C-alpha cells in the first residue's frame, strides 16, 4: 500500500491526493479516545454526505479500507466506477492546522476547561470548512458528463502532536472520492473546485477560528504573523521551542524564510523523520507543561493572557470595508485582474482576528461585487469571472496611449546616407550590409523585413515579436551593428544579469539587467546627491567597511543617442514598463522591445507587451 502526497502548500491548509492507503486508520485508535493510551483518537464521519448514505460515528479501519477503494463497507457494492483501481485518486486529504500559539496553549495549560474550549473553537471552524467543501462538491452524470451538485463522504481525523512530538493541533479531512446525489446514488467527485478554492478556504478558516476563540475567550487578542493570526502574549521563544520540525528545517537550510513554498515542501519531505508511535497524551502533557514552566510560561501566564482587559466592541461593517479596501490594494499591486475567490481570500486575510467570521466576509464580498463602483467585471478567463478596478484600467490605457504616441514619433532612423557620412571602417561595413540587406543570406525574409522596418521606419518605441523558442539574437545583433555604425550608444537590457550578458555577448553589445537600468535611471543626479554619496563612501571607508570608492555618476544613463534593446519584453510588468517608457521619453532615447507574446509572462501586474503588440506596428 502506498501513501501518495502531492502537497501544494505547507501552512494552515493543504490538499493531498491519496493513493490506496489506510494510513489514517492505522494511526487512529480502534476504541474511543483514551488519553492514557498511545496513538491519536479515532476518525469519525462528518458532514451531510455521510448522513445521507447512512454512515455515522467512529469510522473503523475496515470501513476506511473499503471506502478508500471505492466499495461500500457493508454491501461491498461499487460506489464509483473506478472502484478498486490503484492508479485512481482514492481520496483527498485536506489538512487544517491551528496556529502554533493555540497548540502551545492547548498543550501547556493544566486547566482541562481551557483545553476543551480551545479544541471546541478549533472544531467549530473545521465544521464551517466542511460546509464549504460540501458546497463545492460536484459529480458528473449523463453521457455528456454534466457536473451536478453532490455531497462528499468525509472522515475527520483529529491529531494533536507533530512528528517531532510537539503540541500541534491539526485535522485531516479525508474526502473520499465518492459523492452522493439526492436519492442515494453515488459517483466520482470533481477535485478541481477544491484546488481552486483551497487558498480562500484557508483564509476563511483563520477568520472563523479567531472569531470562535473570541467567543470562548472574550478578552483574547491576536497578533498577525504570516499566514496565521497568533494569539497575542504567547512568547516567541516558547513557540520556537515547541517547533522542532521548523528548527530542523532551518538547520538544513538557513535561508528557509526566503524560500518558495515549493522549495519548503521539498525540504520538509527531505528532513521529515519517520513516524514514531506517539506516547500517551497524559505523558506528553506532563512533559510539555514541565518544559513550559522551565521557559517561564506556565498556568499563571496562560490565565493572565486569557483574562486581559476587555477589548472595545467591533464595528463589523467598518472592519469588512477596511479589509476589502486593503485586499483590493494588495491584489492590484501584483495583478491586473482577479477572481471573486481571490477577493474573498485577501479580504479574509485582512479581517482575520478583527471579530468577523468567514461567512460574513463571503457575504460582504458578494455584496461588493454586485454594488461596488470599485470593481469592473471583465468576463471569463479559465472558467472564472475576472474583475479589475477603474484605476488599473485607466493606468494601463495611459501606458498604451503613451507607447502609441512614442511609436508614431520618428526617431533614430538609419539611412544609407547617414552611414556613408560616418566615414569609418565599421560604418562602411554596415553601409554595405544595409544596402545589400535584401540579398543577405544570413537572415531569412522575415528577419530582413524586421531589420529594415525597425531601423528605417519605426518611432521611439519599436516592437519585435517572435514565436516562443525562435532565436532573435541574429536580428537584434544586426540592428545593434547598424545603430552603432550610425553613431548611437546601444545597450542590451535583459530580465536578469545572466540573460543580459548572454544577449550582449551574442550581439557584441554592452548589457545590463532591467532592475539595474531602472535603478540607475531613477537615481537623483543633483550636486547635493553627489556630495551625500561621497560622504557616505568616506564614512564607510573610515569605519573599515570597504566596499570600493565608486565615483558618483552625474551624467544621465540615457540620452538622445541611446538605443535600448530589451529582450524578453513580455516579462515586464505594467509598473516597470511605465517607468521605462518615462525615462526613454524624457531622454529622447529609442527602445526596441523584443519578446514572445505566448512566452513566459510578467510575474507582477499586467502584460503590457501583449497589449502593445496588438495595437502598435510590429
Coordinates of C-alpha atoms in Angstrom, one line a residue:
X1 CA 0.0 0.0 0.0
X2 CA 1.2 3.5 -0.8
X3 CA 0.7 6.9 0.7
X4 CA 1.0 9.4 -2.1
X5 CA 1.4 13.0 -1.1
X6 CA 1.1 15.9 -3.5
X7 CA 1.0 18.8 -1.0
X8 CA 0.6 22.2 -2.6
X9 CA 1.1 24.4 0.4
X10 CA 2.8 24.0 3.8
X11 CA 0.9 26.0 6.3
X12 CA -2.6 26.5 7.6
X13 CA -4.2 24.3 4.9
X14 CA -3.0 21.8 2.4
X15 CA -4.6 19.3 0.0
X16 CA -3.1 15.9 -0.9
X17 CA -4.4 13.3 -3.3
X18 CA -4.2 9.9 -1.7
X19 CA -3.4 6.5 -3.2
X20 CA -4.6 3.2 -1.9
X21 CA -3.8 3.6 1.8
X22 CA -5.2 3.0 5.3
X23 CA -2.6 5.4 6.9
X24 CA -5.2 7.3 8.9
X25 CA -6.9 4.2 10.1
X26 CA -3.6 2.8 11.3
X27 CA -2.8 5.9 13.2
X28 CA -6.1 6.2 15.0
X29 CA -7.1 4.0 17.9
X30 CA -9.8 1.4 17.4
X31 CA -11.5 2.2 20.7
X32 CA -12.9 5.6 21.8
X33 CA -10.2 8.1 22.6
X34 CA -8.3 7.3 25.8
X35 CA -5.6 9.8 26.9
X36 CA -3.8 7.1 28.8
X37 CA -3.1 5.0 25.6
X38 CA -0.7 5.8 22.9
X39 CA -1.8 7.0 19.4
X40 CA -4.3 9.5 18.2
X41 CA -8.0 9.5 18.6
X42 CA -10.1 7.6 16.1
X43 CA -11.6 9.1 13.0
X44 CA -15.3 10.0 12.8
X45 CA -17.7 10.6 9.9
X46 CA -18.6 14.2 9.5
X47 CA -20.9 16.2 7.2
X48 CA -24.2 15.7 5.4
X49 CA -22.8 13.3 2.8
X50 CA -22.1 10.6 5.4
X51 CA -25.6 11.0 7.0
X52 CA -27.2 10.8 3.5
X53 CA -25.6 7.4 2.8
X54 CA -26.2 6.2 6.4
X55 CA -22.7 6.4 8.0
X56 CA -22.2 8.0 11.4
X57 CA -20.0 7.9 14.4
X58 CA -16.5 6.4 14.5
X59 CA -15.0 5.1 11.2
X60 CA -13.4 1.7 11.7
X61 CA -10.2 0.6 10.0
X62 CA -12.3 -1.8 7.9
X63 CA -14.6 0.9 6.8
X64 CA -11.7 3.2 5.9
X65 CA -10.1 0.5 3.8
X66 CA -13.3 -0.3 1.9
X67 CA -14.2 3.3 1.2
X68 CA -10.7 4.3 0.1
X69 CA -11.0 1.6 -2.6
X70 CA -14.5 2.8 -3.6
X71 CA -16.6 0.0 -2.2
X72 CA -19.5 0.1 0.3
X73 CA -18.2 -1.2 3.7
X74 CA -21.3 -3.3 4.3
X75 CA -22.8 -4.4 1.0
X76 CA -19.5 -4.4 -0.9
X77 CA -21.1 -2.6 -3.9
X78 CA -19.1 -0.2 -6.0
X79 CA -19.7 3.4 -5.0
X80 CA -17.8 4.8 -8.0
X81 CA -16.9 3.4 -11.5
X82 CA -13.2 3.4 -10.7
X83 CA -13.5 1.3 -7.5
X84 CA -10.5 -0.9 -7.0
X85 CA -8.2 0.8 -9.4
X86 CA -4.9 1.6 -7.9
X87 CA -3.9 4.4 -10.2
X88 CA -7.1 6.4 -9.5
X89 CA -7.1 9.1 -6.8
X90 CA -9.0 7.4 -4.0
X91 CA -9.4 10.4 -1.6
X92 CA -8.3 13.9 -0.9
X93 CA -6.7 14.7 2.4
X94 CA -7.5 18.3 3.4
X95 CA -5.3 19.3 6.4
X96 CA -6.3 22.2 8.6
X97 CA -3.8 23.3 11.2
X98 CA -4.2 25.5 14.2
X99 CA -1.7 28.4 14.7
X100 CA 1.2 27.4 16.8
X101 CA 0.2 29.7 19.7
X102 CA -3.2 27.8 20.0
X103 CA -1.4 24.4 20.1
X104 CA 1.1 25.6 22.7
X105 CA -1.7 26.9 25.0
X106 CA -3.6 23.7 24.5
X107 CA -0.6 21.6 25.4
X108 CA 0.7 23.7 28.3
X109 CA -2.4 24.5 30.2
X110 CA -3.2 22.4 33.3
X111 CA -6.8 23.5 33.2
X112 CA -9.0 20.9 31.3
X113 CA -11.7 23.5 30.8
X114 CA -9.4 25.8 28.8
X115 CA -8.2 22.8 26.8
X116 CA -11.8 21.9 25.9
X117 CA -12.7 25.5 24.9
X118 CA -9.6 25.7 22.7
X119 CA -10.4 22.5 21.0
X120 CA -14.1 23.4 20.7
X121 CA -13.2 26.7 18.9
X122 CA -11.0 24.8 16.5
X123 CA -13.6 22.2 15.7
X124 CA -16.3 24.8 15.1
X125 CA -14.1 26.3 12.4
X126 CA -13.4 22.9 11.0
X127 CA -17.2 22.2 10.6
X128 CA -17.6 25.5 8.8
X129 CA -14.9 24.5 6.4
X130 CA -16.7 21.1 5.9
X131 CA -19.8 23.1 4.8
X132 CA -17.7 25.0 2.2
X133 CA -16.3 21.7 0.9
X134 CA -19.8 20.4 0.6
X135 CA -20.9 23.5 -1.4
X136 CA -18.0 23.0 -3.8
X137 CA -18.6 19.2 -4.5
X138 CA -19.9 18.0 -7.8
X139 CA -20.1 14.8 -9.7
X140 CA -20.7 14.1 -13.4
X141 CA -23.8 12.5 -14.8
X142 CA -25.2 11.6 -18.2
X143 CA -23.4 10.9 -21.4
X144 CA -22.0 14.5 -21.6
X145 CA -20.7 14.3 -18.0
X146 CA -22.5 17.4 -16.9
X147 CA -21.5 18.5 -13.3
X148 CA -24.2 18.1 -10.7
X149 CA -24.1 19.3 -7.1
X150 CA -23.5 16.4 -4.7
X151 CA -22.4 15.8 -1.1
X152 CA -18.9 14.3 -0.3
X153 CA -18.2 11.5 2.1
X154 CA -15.8 12.8 4.7
X155 CA -13.9 11.2 7.6
X156 CA -12.4 13.6 10.2
X157 CA -9.2 12.6 12.0
X158 CA -8.1 15.0 14.8
X159 CA -4.4 14.9 15.6
X160 CA -2.7 16.7 18.5
X161 CA 1.0 16.2 18.0
X162 CA 3.6 16.7 15.3
X163 CA 6.1 14.2 14.0
X164 CA 8.6 15.7 16.4
X165 CA 6.3 15.2 19.4
X166 CA 5.4 18.8 19.9
X167 CA 1.9 20.0 20.5
X168 CA 0.3 20.7 17.1
X169 CA -3.5 20.5 16.7
X170 CA -4.5 19.7 13.2
X171 CA -7.3 17.8 11.5
X172 CA -7.2 15.5 8.4
X173 CA -10.5 15.8 6.5
X174 CA -10.3 12.7 4.3
X175 CA -12.7 13.4 1.5
X176 CA -13.2 10.0 -0.2
X177 CA -13.5 10.1 -4.0
X178 CA -17.2 9.4 -3.5
X179 CA -20.0 11.9 -3.9
X180 CA -23.6 11.2 -3.1
X181 CA -26.6 12.8 -5.0
X182 CA -30.1 13.1 -3.7
X183 CA -31.7 9.7 -3.9
X184 CA -28.7 7.9 -2.6
X185 CA -26.8 7.5 -6.0
X186 CA -23.0 7.9 -5.7
X187 CA -20.2 8.6 -8.1
X188 CA -16.7 10.1 -8.5
X189 CA -16.4 13.7 -7.4
X190 CA -14.6 16.6 -9.2
X191 CA -11.4 17.6 -7.5
X192 CA -10.6 20.8 -9.4
X193 CA -13.1 23.0 -7.4
X194 CA -11.2 22.0 -4.2
X195 CA -7.8 23.1 -5.5
X196 CA -9.3 26.4 -6.9
X197 CA -10.8 27.3 -3.6
X198 CA -8.0 26.0 -1.3
X199 CA -6.4 29.3 -0.6
X200 CA -9.7 31.1 0.1
X201 CA -10.7 28.3 2.4
X202 CA -7.5 28.7 4.4
X203 CA -8.1 32.4 4.9
X204 CA -11.8 31.9 5.8
X205 CA -10.8 29.1 8.2
X206 CA -8.5 31.6 10.0
X207 CA -11.3 34.1 10.2
X208 CA -13.7 31.6 11.7
X209 CA -11.0 30.3 14.1
X210 CA -10.2 33.8 15.6
X211 CA -14.0 34.5 15.8
X212 CA -14.6 31.2 17.6
X213 CA -11.7 31.8 20.0
X214 CA -13.1 35.2 20.9
X215 CA -16.5 33.7 21.7
X216 CA -14.8 31.2 24.1
X217 CA -12.4 33.8 25.5
X218 CA -13.9 37.3 25.0
X219 CA -10.7 39.0 26.2
X220 CA -8.3 37.2 23.9
X221 CA -6.2 39.3 21.5
X222 CA -4.4 38.4 18.3
X223 CA -1.2 39.4 16.5
X224 CA -0.8 38.9 12.8
X225 CA 2.0 36.5 11.9
X226 CA 2.5 35.5 8.3
X227 CA -0.4 33.3 7.2
X228 CA -1.7 32.8 10.7
X229 CA -3.1 35.1 13.4
X230 CA -1.3 34.1 16.5
X231 CA -2.7 34.6 20.0
X232 CA -1.0 37.6 21.4
X233 CA 1.1 37.1 24.5
X234 CA 2.4 33.6 23.8
X235 CA 6.2 34.1 23.9
X236 CA 8.1 33.7 20.6
X237 CA 10.7 31.7 22.4
X238 CA 8.1 29.3 23.7
X239 CA 6.6 28.7 20.3
X240 CA 10.0 28.2 18.8
X241 CA 10.9 25.7 21.5
X242 CA 7.8 23.6 20.5
X243 CA 8.6 23.9 16.8
X244 CA 11.3 21.3 16.4
X245 CA 10.4 20.5 12.9
X246 CA 10.9 24.1 11.8
X247 CA 14.2 24.2 13.7
X248 CA 15.4 21.1 11.9
X249 CA 14.4 22.7 8.5
X250 CA 16.2 25.9 9.4
X251 CA 19.3 23.9 10.4
X252 CA 19.2 22.2 7.0
X253 CA 18.5 25.4 5.1
X254 CA 19.5 28.7 6.8
X255 CA 17.6 30.7 4.1
X256 CA 14.3 29.0 4.9
X257 CA 12.4 32.3 5.4
X258 CA 13.2 33.4 1.8
X259 CA 12.5 30.0 0.1
X260 CA 9.4 29.4 -2.1
X261 CA 6.5 27.2 -0.9
X262 CA 7.6 24.5 -3.4
X263 CA 11.2 24.6 -2.1
X264 CA 9.9 24.4 1.5
X265 CA 7.8 21.4 0.6
X266 CA 10.8 19.5 -0.9
X267 CA 12.9 20.4 2.2
X268 CA 10.1 19.3 4.6
X269 CA 9.9 15.9 2.9
X270 CA 13.7 15.6 2.8
X271 CA 14.1 16.4 6.6
X272 CA 11.0 14.6 7.8
X273 CA 11.7 11.9 10.3
X274 CA 10.0 8.5 10.2
X275 CA 6.6 8.5 12.0
X276 CA 7.1 7.2 15.6
X277 CA 4.4 5.9 17.8
X278 CA 3.1 8.7 20.0
X279 CA 3.4 8.5 23.7
X280 CA 0.2 8.5 25.8
X281 CA -1.3 12.0 25.9
X282 CA -1.1 12.2 29.7
X283 CA 2.7 11.7 29.5
X284 CA 3.0 14.3 26.7
X285 CA 1.0 16.9 28.6
X286 CA 3.2 16.4 31.7
X287 CA 6.4 16.8 29.6
X288 CA 5.1 19.9 27.7
X289 CA 3.9 21.6 30.9
X290 CA 7.2 20.9 32.6
X291 CA 9.1 22.4 29.7
X292 CA 6.7 25.4 29.6
X293 CA 7.3 26.1 33.3
X294 CA 11.1 25.9 32.7
X295 CA 10.7 28.5 30.0
X296 CA 8.7 30.8 32.3
X297 CA 5.3 30.1 30.7
X298 CA 3.0 28.2 33.0
X299 CA -0.6 28.3 34.1
X300 CA -0.4 31.8 35.7
X301 CA 0.9 33.3 32.5
X302 CA -1.8 31.5 30.5
X303 CA -4.5 32.7 32.8
X304 CA -3.2 36.3 32.6
X305 CA -3.1 36.0 28.8
X306 CA -6.7 34.8 28.5
X307 CA -8.1 37.4 31.0
X308 CA -6.8 40.6 29.6
X309 CA -8.8 43.8 29.9
X310 CA -11.9 43.6 27.6
X311 CA -11.4 45.0 24.1
X312 CA -13.8 47.5 22.6
X313 CA -16.8 46.4 20.6
X314 CA -16.2 45.8 16.9
X315 CA -17.9 47.8 14.1
X316 CA -18.2 44.8 11.7
X317 CA -19.2 46.9 8.6
X318 CA -16.2 49.2 9.1
X319 CA -13.8 46.2 9.6
X320 CA -15.1 44.5 6.5
X321 CA -14.9 47.6 4.3
X322 CA -11.3 48.3 5.5
X323 CA -10.4 44.7 4.9
X324 CA -11.9 44.8 1.4
X325 CA -10.1 48.0 0.5
X326 CA -6.8 46.5 1.8
X327 CA -7.5 43.4 -0.3
X328 CA -8.0 45.4 -3.5
X329 CA -4.9 47.4 -2.9
X330 CA -2.8 44.2 -2.3
X331 CA -4.3 42.5 -5.4
X332 CA -3.8 45.4 -7.7
X333 CA -0.2 45.7 -6.7
X334 CA 0.6 42.4 -8.4
X335 CA -2.3 41.6 -10.7
X336 CA -4.3 43.4 -13.4
X337 CA -7.4 41.2 -12.9
X338 CA -8.5 38.7 -10.2
X339 CA -11.4 36.4 -9.3
X340 CA -14.0 36.6 -6.6
X341 CA -12.2 33.8 -4.8
X342 CA -9.1 35.9 -4.7
X343 CA -11.1 38.8 -3.3
X344 CA -12.5 36.6 -0.6
X345 CA -9.1 35.2 0.3
X346 CA -7.4 38.6 0.6
X347 CA -10.3 40.2 2.4
X348 CA -10.4 37.3 4.9
X349 CA -6.6 37.7 5.4
X350 CA -7.0 41.4 6.2
X351 CA -10.0 40.7 8.5
X352 CA -8.5 37.8 10.5
X353 CA -8.5 38.4 14.2
X354 CA -10.8 41.5 14.0
X355 CA -14.0 39.9 15.1
X356 CA -15.7 38.9 11.9
X357 CA -16.5 35.4 10.6
X358 CA -15.6 33.8 7.3
X359 CA -19.3 33.8 6.3
X360 CA -19.5 37.5 6.9
X361 CA -16.5 38.0 4.7
X362 CA -18.1 35.9 1.9
X363 CA -21.4 37.8 2.1
X364 CA -19.6 41.2 2.1
X365 CA -17.6 40.3 -1.0
X366 CA -20.7 39.1 -2.8
X367 CA -22.4 42.4 -1.9
X368 CA -19.4 44.4 -3.2
X369 CA -19.4 42.5 -6.5
X370 CA -23.0 43.5 -7.1
X371 CA -22.9 47.1 -5.8
X372 CA -19.4 48.5 -5.6
X373 CA -18.1 51.0 -8.1
X374 CA -14.5 49.9 -7.2
X375 CA -14.9 46.8 -9.4
X376 CA -15.2 46.3 -13.1
X377 CA -16.4 43.0 -14.5
X378 CA -14.2 41.8 -17.4
X379 CA -15.5 38.5 -18.4
X380 CA -14.4 34.9 -18.0
X381 CA -10.8 33.6 -18.1
X382 CA -10.0 29.9 -17.5
X383 CA -13.6 29.3 -16.4
X384 CA -13.7 32.0 -13.7
X385 CA -15.2 35.5 -13.9
X386 CA -12.4 38.1 -13.7
X387 CA -12.6 41.6 -12.2
X388 CA -10.4 44.7 -12.2
X389 CA -10.6 48.3 -10.9
X390 CA -11.1 51.5 -12.8
X391 CA -7.8 52.8 -11.6
X392 CA -5.9 49.8 -13.0
X393 CA -7.7 50.0 -16.3
X394 CA -7.0 53.7 -16.6
X395 CA -3.4 53.2 -15.8
X396 CA -3.0 50.5 -18.4
X397 CA -4.8 52.7 -21.0
X398 CA -2.5 55.6 -20.3
X399 CA 0.5 53.3 -20.8
X400 CA -0.7 52.0 -24.1
X401 CA -1.5 55.6 -25.3
X402 CA 2.0 56.8 -24.3
X403 CA 3.6 53.9 -26.2
X404 CA 1.4 54.6 -29.2
X405 CA 2.5 58.3 -29.2
X406 CA 6.2 57.3 -28.9
X407 CA 5.8 54.7 -31.7
X408 CA 4.3 57.4 -34.0
X409 CA 7.3 59.8 -33.4
X410 CA 10.1 59.1 -35.9
X411 CA 13.4 58.6 -34.1
X412 CA 16.9 57.3 -34.6
X413 CA 16.4 56.5 -38.3
X414 CA 19.1 54.6 -40.1
X415 CA 19.8 55.8 -43.7
X416 CA 22.4 54.9 -46.3
X417 CA 23.5 58.5 -46.5
X418 CA 23.9 58.7 -42.7
X419 CA 26.0 55.5 -42.6
X420 CA 28.2 56.7 -45.5
X421 CA 28.7 60.1 -43.9
X422 CA 30.4 58.5 -40.8
X423 CA 33.5 57.6 -42.9
X424 CA 34.8 54.8 -40.7
X425 CA 35.6 51.1 -41.3
X426 CA 32.7 50.0 -39.2
X427 CA 30.2 52.4 -40.8
X428 CA 31.3 51.3 -44.3
X429 CA 30.8 47.7 -43.4
X430 CA 27.4 48.5 -42.0
X431 CA 26.7 50.6 -45.1
X432 CA 27.5 47.6 -47.3
X433 CA 25.2 45.3 -45.2
X434 CA 22.4 47.8 -45.2
X435 CA 22.4 48.4 -49.0
X436 CA 22.6 44.7 -49.7
X437 CA 20.1 43.7 -47.0
X438 CA 17.6 42.2 -49.4
X439 CA 20.3 39.7 -50.6
X440 CA 21.6 38.9 -47.1
X441 CA 21.5 35.0 -46.8
X442 CA 22.3 35.1 -43.1
X443 CA 18.8 36.4 -42.4
X444 CA 15.5 35.0 -43.6
X445 CA 12.9 37.1 -45.3
X446 CA 11.0 37.9 -42.0
X447 CA 14.2 38.9 -40.3
X448 CA 15.3 41.1 -43.2
X449 CA 11.9 42.8 -43.1
X450 CA 12.1 43.3 -39.4
X451 CA 15.6 44.9 -39.5
X452 CA 14.6 47.3 -42.3
X453 CA 11.3 48.2 -40.7
X454 CA 12.8 48.9 -37.3
X455 CA 15.9 50.7 -38.5
X456 CA 14.3 52.9 -41.1
X457 CA 10.7 53.4 -40.3
X458 CA 10.0 52.9 -36.5
X459 CA 9.5 55.6 -33.9
X460 CA 10.9 55.9 -30.3
X461 CA 9.2 52.6 -29.5
X462 CA 9.6 49.6 -31.8
X463 CA 8.1 46.2 -31.3
X464 CA 9.7 42.9 -32.4
X465 CA 7.6 39.8 -31.9
X466 CA 8.7 36.2 -32.4
X467 CA 7.2 32.8 -31.7
X468 CA 8.4 31.1 -28.5
X469 CA 11.7 29.4 -29.0
X470 CA 12.6 31.4 -32.1
X471 CA 16.1 32.9 -31.8
X472 CA 16.2 36.7 -32.1
X473 CA 19.9 37.2 -31.5
X474 CA 20.8 37.5 -35.2
X475 CA 18.1 40.1 -35.9
X476 CA 19.0 42.1 -32.8
X477 CA 22.7 41.8 -33.5
X478 CA 22.2 43.3 -37.0
X479 CA 20.2 46.1 -35.5
X480 CA 22.8 46.8 -32.9
X481 CA 25.5 46.9 -35.6
X482 CA 23.6 49.4 -37.7
X483 CA 22.8 51.7 -34.8
X484 CA 26.5 51.7 -33.6
X485 CA 27.6 52.5 -37.1
X486 CA 25.1 55.3 -37.2
X487 CA 26.8 56.8 -34.0
X488 CA 24.3 55.6 -31.4
X489 CA 25.0 54.2 -28.0
X490 CA 23.4 50.7 -28.0
X491 CA 22.6 49.0 -24.7
X492 CA 21.1 45.5 -24.3
X493 CA 18.7 45.0 -21.4
X494 CA 17.9 41.5 -20.1
X495 CA 15.4 40.5 -17.4
X496 CA 18.3 39.4 -15.2
X497 CA 22.1 39.9 -15.4
X498 CA 22.7 36.5 -16.9
X499 CA 20.2 36.9 -19.7
X500 CA 21.5 40.4 -20.4
X501 CA 25.1 39.1 -20.6
X502 CA 24.1 36.2 -23.0
X503 CA 22.4 38.5 -25.5
X504 CA 25.1 41.2 -25.0
X505 CA 27.8 38.6 -25.9
X506 CA 25.8 37.3 -28.8
X507 CA 25.4 40.9 -30.3
X508 CA 28.8 42.2 -29.1
X509 CA 27.0 44.9 -27.2
X510 CA 27.2 46.3 -23.5
X511 CA 24.5 44.7 -21.4
X512 CA 22.7 45.2 -18.1
X513 CA 19.6 44.0 -16.3
X514 CA 16.2 45.7 -16.2
X515 CA 16.4 46.2 -12.5
X516 CA 19.9 47.8 -12.7
X517 CA 18.8 50.1 -15.6
X518 CA 15.7 51.3 -13.7
X519 CA 17.7 51.8 -10.5
X520 CA 20.3 53.9 -12.3
X521 CA 17.8 55.8 -14.3
X522 CA 15.7 56.7 -11.2
X523 CA 18.8 57.9 -9.3
X524 CA 19.0 61.5 -8.1
X525 CA 21.8 63.2 -10.1
X526 CA 21.9 66.6 -8.4
X527 CA 25.1 68.1 -6.9
X528 CA 23.7 67.6 -3.4
X529 CA 23.1 63.9 -4.1
X530 CA 26.8 63.7 -5.3
X531 CA 28.1 65.2 -2.1
X532 CA 26.0 62.8 0.0
X533 CA 27.2 59.8 -2.0
X534 CA 30.9 60.8 -1.5
X535 CA 30.4 61.5 2.3
X536 CA 28.7 58.1 2.7
X537 CA 31.5 56.3 0.9
X538 CA 34.2 58.0 3.0
X539 CA 32.4 57.2 6.3
X540 CA 32.2 53.6 5.3
X541 CA 35.9 53.5 4.4
X542 CA 36.9 55.1 7.7
X543 CA 34.8 52.5 9.6
X544 CA 36.6 49.7 7.8
X545 CA 33.6 48.6 5.8
X546 CA 35.4 48.7 2.5
X547 CA 33.1 48.4 -0.5
X548 CA 35.2 50.2 -3.1
X549 CA 35.0 54.0 -3.6
X550 CA 32.7 54.4 -6.6
X551 CA 32.6 57.8 -8.3
X552 CA 29.2 59.4 -8.4
X553 CA 27.9 59.4 -11.9
X554 CA 26.2 62.7 -12.8
X555 CA 25.9 62.0 -16.5
X556 CA 22.5 60.6 -17.3
X557 CA 22.4 56.9 -18.2
X558 CA 20.1 57.6 -21.2
X559 CA 20.3 60.4 -23.7
X560 CA 19.3 61.3 -27.2
X561 CA 21.9 58.9 -28.7
X562 CA 20.8 55.9 -26.7
X563 CA 19.2 52.8 -28.2
X564 CA 17.9 50.2 -25.8
X565 CA 17.3 46.7 -27.0
X566 CA 15.1 44.9 -24.4
X567 CA 14.9 41.1 -24.6
X568 CA 12.0 39.0 -23.2
X569 CA 9.9 42.2 -23.0
X570 CA 6.8 40.1 -22.4
X571 CA 8.0 39.6 -18.8
X572 CA 8.0 43.3 -18.0
X573 CA 5.2 44.3 -15.7
X574 CA 2.9 47.3 -16.1
X575 CA 4.7 49.3 -13.4
X576 CA 8.2 48.7 -14.8
X577 CA 7.1 49.3 -18.4
X578 CA 5.7 52.7 -17.3
X579 CA 8.9 53.6 -15.6
X580 CA 11.0 52.5 -18.6
X581 CA 8.9 54.5 -21.2
X582 CA 9.0 57.6 -18.9
X583 CA 12.8 57.6 -18.9
X584 CA 13.0 56.8 -22.7
X585 CA 10.7 59.7 -23.4
X586 CA 12.4 62.1 -21.1
X587 CA 15.9 61.3 -22.5
X588 CA 14.8 61.3 -26.2
X589 CA 16.2 57.7 -26.5
X590 CA 14.8 54.8 -28.6
X591 CA 13.7 51.5 -27.2
X592 CA 13.2 48.2 -29.1
X593 CA 11.0 45.8 -27.2
X594 CA 11.6 42.2 -28.3
X595 CA 9.6 39.3 -27.0
X596 CA 7.2 36.4 -27.4
X597 CA 3.5 37.0 -26.9
X598 CA 3.0 33.3 -26.0
X599 CA 6.1 33.1 -23.8
X600 CA 6.5 33.3 -20.0
X601 CA 4.6 36.5 -18.9
X602 CA 5.3 39.0 -16.2
X603 CA 5.2 37.8 -12.6
X604 CA 4.0 41.2 -11.4
X605 CA 0.9 43.0 -12.6
X606 CA 0.0 43.3 -16.3
X607 CA 1.1 42.1 -19.7
X608 CA 1.8 45.4 -21.5
X609 CA 3.9 43.9 -24.2
X610 CA 1.0 41.9 -25.5
X611 CA -1.2 45.0 -25.5
X612 CA 1.5 46.9 -27.4
X613 CA 1.8 44.1 -30.0
X614 CA -2.0 44.2 -30.6
X615 CA -2.1 48.0 -31.1
X616 CA 1.3 49.1 -32.4
X617 CA 3.1 48.3 -35.6
X618 CA 5.2 45.1 -35.0

